[in-house]
XYZ file of C-alpha atoms in Angstrom:
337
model
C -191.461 110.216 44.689
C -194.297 109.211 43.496
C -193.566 107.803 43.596
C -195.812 105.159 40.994
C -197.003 109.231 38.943
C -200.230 114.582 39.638
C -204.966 114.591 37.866
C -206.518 116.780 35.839
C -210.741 115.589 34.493
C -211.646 116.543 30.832
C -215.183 117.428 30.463
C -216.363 115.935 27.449
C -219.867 117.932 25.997
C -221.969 116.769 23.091
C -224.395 119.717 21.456
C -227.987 118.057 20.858
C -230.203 120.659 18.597
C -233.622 119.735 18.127
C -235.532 121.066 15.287
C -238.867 120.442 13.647
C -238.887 117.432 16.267
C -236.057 115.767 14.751
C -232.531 115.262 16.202
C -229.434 116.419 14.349
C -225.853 115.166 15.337
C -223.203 117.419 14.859
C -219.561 116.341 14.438
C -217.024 118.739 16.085
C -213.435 119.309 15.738
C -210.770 121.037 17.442
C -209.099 122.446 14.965
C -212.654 123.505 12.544
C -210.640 126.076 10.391
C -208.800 122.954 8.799
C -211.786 121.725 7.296
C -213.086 123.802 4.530
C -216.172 122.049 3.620
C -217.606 120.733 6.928
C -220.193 117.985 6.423
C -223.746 118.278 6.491
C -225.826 117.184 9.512
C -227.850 114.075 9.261
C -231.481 114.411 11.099
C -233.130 110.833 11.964
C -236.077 110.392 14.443
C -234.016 108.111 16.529
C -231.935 108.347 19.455
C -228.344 108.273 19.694
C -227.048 105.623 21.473
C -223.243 106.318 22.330
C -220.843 108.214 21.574
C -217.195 107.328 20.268
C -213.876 108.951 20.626
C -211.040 108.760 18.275
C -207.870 111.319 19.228
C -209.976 114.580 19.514
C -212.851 113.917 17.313
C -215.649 113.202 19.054
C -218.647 110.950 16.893
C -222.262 110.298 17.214
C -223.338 106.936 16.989
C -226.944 106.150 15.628
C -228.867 103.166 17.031
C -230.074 102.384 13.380
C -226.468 102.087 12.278
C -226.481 104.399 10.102
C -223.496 105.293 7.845
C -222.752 109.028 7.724
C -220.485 110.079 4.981
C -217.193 110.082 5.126
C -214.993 113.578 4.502
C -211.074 112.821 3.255
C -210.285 115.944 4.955
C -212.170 114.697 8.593
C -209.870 111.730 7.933
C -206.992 113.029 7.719
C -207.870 115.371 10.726
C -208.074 112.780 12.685
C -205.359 110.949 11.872
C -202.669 114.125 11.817
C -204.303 114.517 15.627
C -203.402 110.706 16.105
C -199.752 111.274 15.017
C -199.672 113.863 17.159
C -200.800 112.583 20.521
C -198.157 109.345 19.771
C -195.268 112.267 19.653
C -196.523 113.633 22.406
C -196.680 110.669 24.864
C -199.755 109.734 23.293
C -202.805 109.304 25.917
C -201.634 105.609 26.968
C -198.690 107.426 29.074
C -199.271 106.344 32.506
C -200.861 109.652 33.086
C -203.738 110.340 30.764
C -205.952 113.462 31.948
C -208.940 111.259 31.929
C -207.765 108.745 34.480
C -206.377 111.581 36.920
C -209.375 113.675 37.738
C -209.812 116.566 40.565
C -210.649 113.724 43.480
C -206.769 112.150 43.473
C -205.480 115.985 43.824
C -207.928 116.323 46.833
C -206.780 112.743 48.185
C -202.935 113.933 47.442
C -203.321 117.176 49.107
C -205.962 115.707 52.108
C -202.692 113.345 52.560
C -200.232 115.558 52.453
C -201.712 118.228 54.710
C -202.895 115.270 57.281
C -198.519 114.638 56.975
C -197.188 118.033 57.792
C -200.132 118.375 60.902
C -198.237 115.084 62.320
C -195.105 115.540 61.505
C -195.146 119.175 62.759
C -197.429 118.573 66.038
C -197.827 114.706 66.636
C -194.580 113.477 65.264
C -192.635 112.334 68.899
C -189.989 115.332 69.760
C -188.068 114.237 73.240
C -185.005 114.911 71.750
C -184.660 118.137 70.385
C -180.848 118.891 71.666
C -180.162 115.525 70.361
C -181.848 115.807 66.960
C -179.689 119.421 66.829
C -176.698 117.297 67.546
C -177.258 114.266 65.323
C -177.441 116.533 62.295
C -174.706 118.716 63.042
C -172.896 115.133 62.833
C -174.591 114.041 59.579
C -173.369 117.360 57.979
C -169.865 116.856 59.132
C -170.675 120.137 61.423
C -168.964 118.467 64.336
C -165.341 117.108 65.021
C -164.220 113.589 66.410
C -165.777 114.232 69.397
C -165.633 110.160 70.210
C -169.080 109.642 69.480
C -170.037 106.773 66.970
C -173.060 107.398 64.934
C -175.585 104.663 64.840
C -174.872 102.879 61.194
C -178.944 102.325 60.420
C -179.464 106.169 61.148
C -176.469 107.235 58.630
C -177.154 104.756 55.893
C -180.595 106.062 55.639
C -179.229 109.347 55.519
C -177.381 108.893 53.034
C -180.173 106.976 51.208
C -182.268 110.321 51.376
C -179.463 111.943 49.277
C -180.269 109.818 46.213
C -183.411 109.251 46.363
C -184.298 113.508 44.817
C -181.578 112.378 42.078
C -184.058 108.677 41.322
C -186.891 111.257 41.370
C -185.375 113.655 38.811
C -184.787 110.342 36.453
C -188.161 109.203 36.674
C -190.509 112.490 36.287
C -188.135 114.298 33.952
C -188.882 114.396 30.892
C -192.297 112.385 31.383
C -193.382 113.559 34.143
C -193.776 117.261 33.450
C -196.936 118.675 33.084
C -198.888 119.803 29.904
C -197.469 123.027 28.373
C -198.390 126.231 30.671
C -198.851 124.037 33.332
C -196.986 123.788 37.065
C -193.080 123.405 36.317
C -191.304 120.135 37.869
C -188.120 120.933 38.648
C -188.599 123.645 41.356
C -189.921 120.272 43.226
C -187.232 118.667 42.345
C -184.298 120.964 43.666
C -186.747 121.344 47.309
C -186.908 118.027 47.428
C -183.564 117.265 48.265
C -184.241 119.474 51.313
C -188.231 118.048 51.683
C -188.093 114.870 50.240
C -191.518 113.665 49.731
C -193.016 116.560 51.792
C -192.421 118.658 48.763
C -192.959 116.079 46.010
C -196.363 114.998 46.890
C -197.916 118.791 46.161
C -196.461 118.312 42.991
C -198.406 115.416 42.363
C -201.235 116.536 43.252
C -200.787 119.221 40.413
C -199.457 117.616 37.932
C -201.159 117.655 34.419
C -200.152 115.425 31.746
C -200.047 114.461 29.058
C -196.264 115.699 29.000
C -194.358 118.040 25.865
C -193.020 115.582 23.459
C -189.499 115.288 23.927
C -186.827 117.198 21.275
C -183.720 115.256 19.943
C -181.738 118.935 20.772
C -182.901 118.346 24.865
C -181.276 115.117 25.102
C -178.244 116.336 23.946
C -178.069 119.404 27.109
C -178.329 118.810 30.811
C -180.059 118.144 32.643
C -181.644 115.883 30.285
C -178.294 114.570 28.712
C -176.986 113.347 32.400
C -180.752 111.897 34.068
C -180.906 109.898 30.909
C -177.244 108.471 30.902
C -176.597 104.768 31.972
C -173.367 105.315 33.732
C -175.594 107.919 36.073
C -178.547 105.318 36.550
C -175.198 102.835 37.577
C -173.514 105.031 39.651
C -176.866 105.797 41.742
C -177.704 101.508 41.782
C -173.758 100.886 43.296
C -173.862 103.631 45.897
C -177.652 102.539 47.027
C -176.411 98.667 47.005
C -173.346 99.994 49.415
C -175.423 101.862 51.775
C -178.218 99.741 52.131
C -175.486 96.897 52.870
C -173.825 99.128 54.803
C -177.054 99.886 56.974
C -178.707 96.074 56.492
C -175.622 94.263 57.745
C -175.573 96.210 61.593
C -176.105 94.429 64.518
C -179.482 93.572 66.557
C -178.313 96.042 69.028
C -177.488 98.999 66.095
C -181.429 98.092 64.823
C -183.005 98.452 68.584
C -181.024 101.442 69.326
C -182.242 102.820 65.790
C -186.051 101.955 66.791
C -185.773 103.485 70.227
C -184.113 106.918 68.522
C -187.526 106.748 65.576
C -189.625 106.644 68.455
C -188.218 109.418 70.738
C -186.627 111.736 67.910
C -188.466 113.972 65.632
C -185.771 114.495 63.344
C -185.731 110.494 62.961
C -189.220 110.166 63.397
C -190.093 112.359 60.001
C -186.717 111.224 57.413
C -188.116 107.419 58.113
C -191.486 108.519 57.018
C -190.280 110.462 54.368
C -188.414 107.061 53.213
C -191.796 105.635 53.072
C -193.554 107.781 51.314
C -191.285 107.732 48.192
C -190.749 103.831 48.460
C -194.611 104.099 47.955
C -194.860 106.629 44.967
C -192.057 105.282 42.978
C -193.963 102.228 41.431
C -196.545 104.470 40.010
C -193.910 106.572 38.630
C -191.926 103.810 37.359
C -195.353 102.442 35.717
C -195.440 105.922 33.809
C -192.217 106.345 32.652
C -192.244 102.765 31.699
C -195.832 103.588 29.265
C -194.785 106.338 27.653
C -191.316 104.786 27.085
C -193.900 102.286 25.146
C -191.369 99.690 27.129
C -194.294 97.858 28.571
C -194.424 94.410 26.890
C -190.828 93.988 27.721
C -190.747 95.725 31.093
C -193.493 94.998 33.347
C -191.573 92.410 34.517
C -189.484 95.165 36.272
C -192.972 96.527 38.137
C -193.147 94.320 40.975
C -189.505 94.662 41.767
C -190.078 98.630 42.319
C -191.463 97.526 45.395
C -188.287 97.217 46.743
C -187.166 100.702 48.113
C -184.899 102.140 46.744
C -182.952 99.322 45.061
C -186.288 98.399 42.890
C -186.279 101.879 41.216
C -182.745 102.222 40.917
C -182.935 98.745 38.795
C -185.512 100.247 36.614
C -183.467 103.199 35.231
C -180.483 101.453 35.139
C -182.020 99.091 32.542
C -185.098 101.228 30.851
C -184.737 102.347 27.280
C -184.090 105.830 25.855
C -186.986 108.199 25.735
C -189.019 108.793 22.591
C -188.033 112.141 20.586
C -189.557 114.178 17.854
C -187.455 116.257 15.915
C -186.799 119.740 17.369
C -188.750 121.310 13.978
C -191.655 119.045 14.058
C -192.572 119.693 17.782
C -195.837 121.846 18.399
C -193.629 124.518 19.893
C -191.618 125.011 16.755
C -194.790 124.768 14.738
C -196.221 127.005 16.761
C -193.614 130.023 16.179
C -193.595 129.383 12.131
């Protein structure tokens, strides 16, 4: 699910010395060992005015306009840090750490614990022998007992089987989380038990900007089969069948479907959970589709993903391959030399 992307906030801190009553700007760097022969401060009587941010460097603006120096090596700092955050997704990727703070992780989790209080002790339950039965049914736990399954109430079980594999497509590879972060894919395997129930915590944690992608993953699963067209048309045909399947039933299948949602738990919570990752897909889509850097030529694509099911499944079928890095140049590789 969301779908449409899981909201970390970066503290940004500038150090402001004063001495002899003058202010002194200091220009900091993540990586300070780089730089052998760090600038000089510049003290002026004025105030500073704003402060820029290019990659990680973070610069002090002067309200006199004043031009500080400029260091070759600062310049290339920030530019090998500019290099890097493109291989890496870049900050532009849907999901930068700035724009997903600590309140949407309250609002997912506030949501997702006000969900599991209905659906566990509101939800409608007058059927409980019948829910037992109907999914015995759906399983293929039961015989030919005579008993025709309502079509609406089968095709959207079936729907709920694809939707964890659309889910796996869109938030692997960039949807993981920042290196040491929460994994995705324990998510993803529950969720084709949970559905959304066990997605939306996952949102609520996630961290990105995701690991830059290596040529090597794309050529190993699961990376090699989410990423493949003929999967992405595979999923589109068998959700165009079922939703026809489901969409062309009588009045009397539809009322009989209403009257089960409104008296059956079981039915109650799957056509909730149907909901819920109609909803979160767009935002999901909207990520994948950013750091993809598929934008310009996709958005058109964004307000089809409305569409449940079918809108997403349209997406990946026609979305580009994933940016990679080469498996030697990724920070993990640099990291072990």
């Amino acid at each position: 699910m969301i779908a449409n992307s899981s909201l970390i906030s970066s503290n940004f801190s500038t150090l402001l010395f004063l001495r002899n009553h003058k202010l002194a700007t200091r220009i900091s760097f993540p990586n300070s060992d780089k730089i052998k022969n760090p600038p000089k401060t510049q003290s002026f009587n004025n105030s500073v005015s704003g402060f820029g941010v290019k990659g990680r460097l973070y610069v002090c603006h002067s309200s006199l306009n004043l031009q500080n120096q400029q260091d070759p090596s600062m310049e290339k700092d920030v530019d090998g840090s500019t290099k890097e955050n493109e291989l890496g997704g870049g900050s532009n990727n849907g999901g930068n750490g700035d724009q997903w703070d600590w309140t949407t992780s309250f609002v997912l989790f506030g949501l997702w614990s006000g969900l599991m209080y209905y659906v566990s002790f509101l939800a409608p339950n007058q059927t409980p022998l019948t829910d037992m039965y109907f999914l015995k049914k759906l399983l293929n736990l039961k015989g030919d007992d005579g008993f025709q399954m309502n079509e609406v109430l089968v095709g959207l079980w079936y729907i709920m089987g694809l939707w964890p594999l659309v889910y796996s497509m869109l938030l692997l590879p960039t949807a993981r989380s920042s290196k040491g972060s929460i994994p995705v894919w324990p998510f993803l395997v529950l969720s084709c038990f949970g559905g959304a129930y066990v997605l939306i915590p996952y949102f609520a944690l996630w961290k990105p900007p995701p690991p830059p992608v290596e040529e090597t993953e794309l050529q190993r699963l699961p990376l090699n089969l989410l990423e493949s067209k003929l999967t992405a048309g595979i999923t589109m045909a068998a959700g165009l069948g079922i939703i026809f399947y489901a969409g062309l039933s009588s009045g009397d299948v539809w009322k009989e479907f209403y009257q089960y949602f409104r008296e059956s738990r079981f039915i109650h919570a799957m056509s909730i959970d149907f909901s819920l990752l109609s909803a979160f897909a767009p935002f999901w889509i909207y990520n994948d589709m950013t750091a993809r850097k598929w934008y310009d030529k996709g958005s058109w694509l964004l307000p089809l993903s409305v569409i449940p099911f079918l809108g997403p499944a349209l997406y990946l079928l026609l979305r580009p391959s994933v940016p990679t890095v080469p498996a030697l140049s990724s920070p993990s590789s640099t990291e072990e030399k």
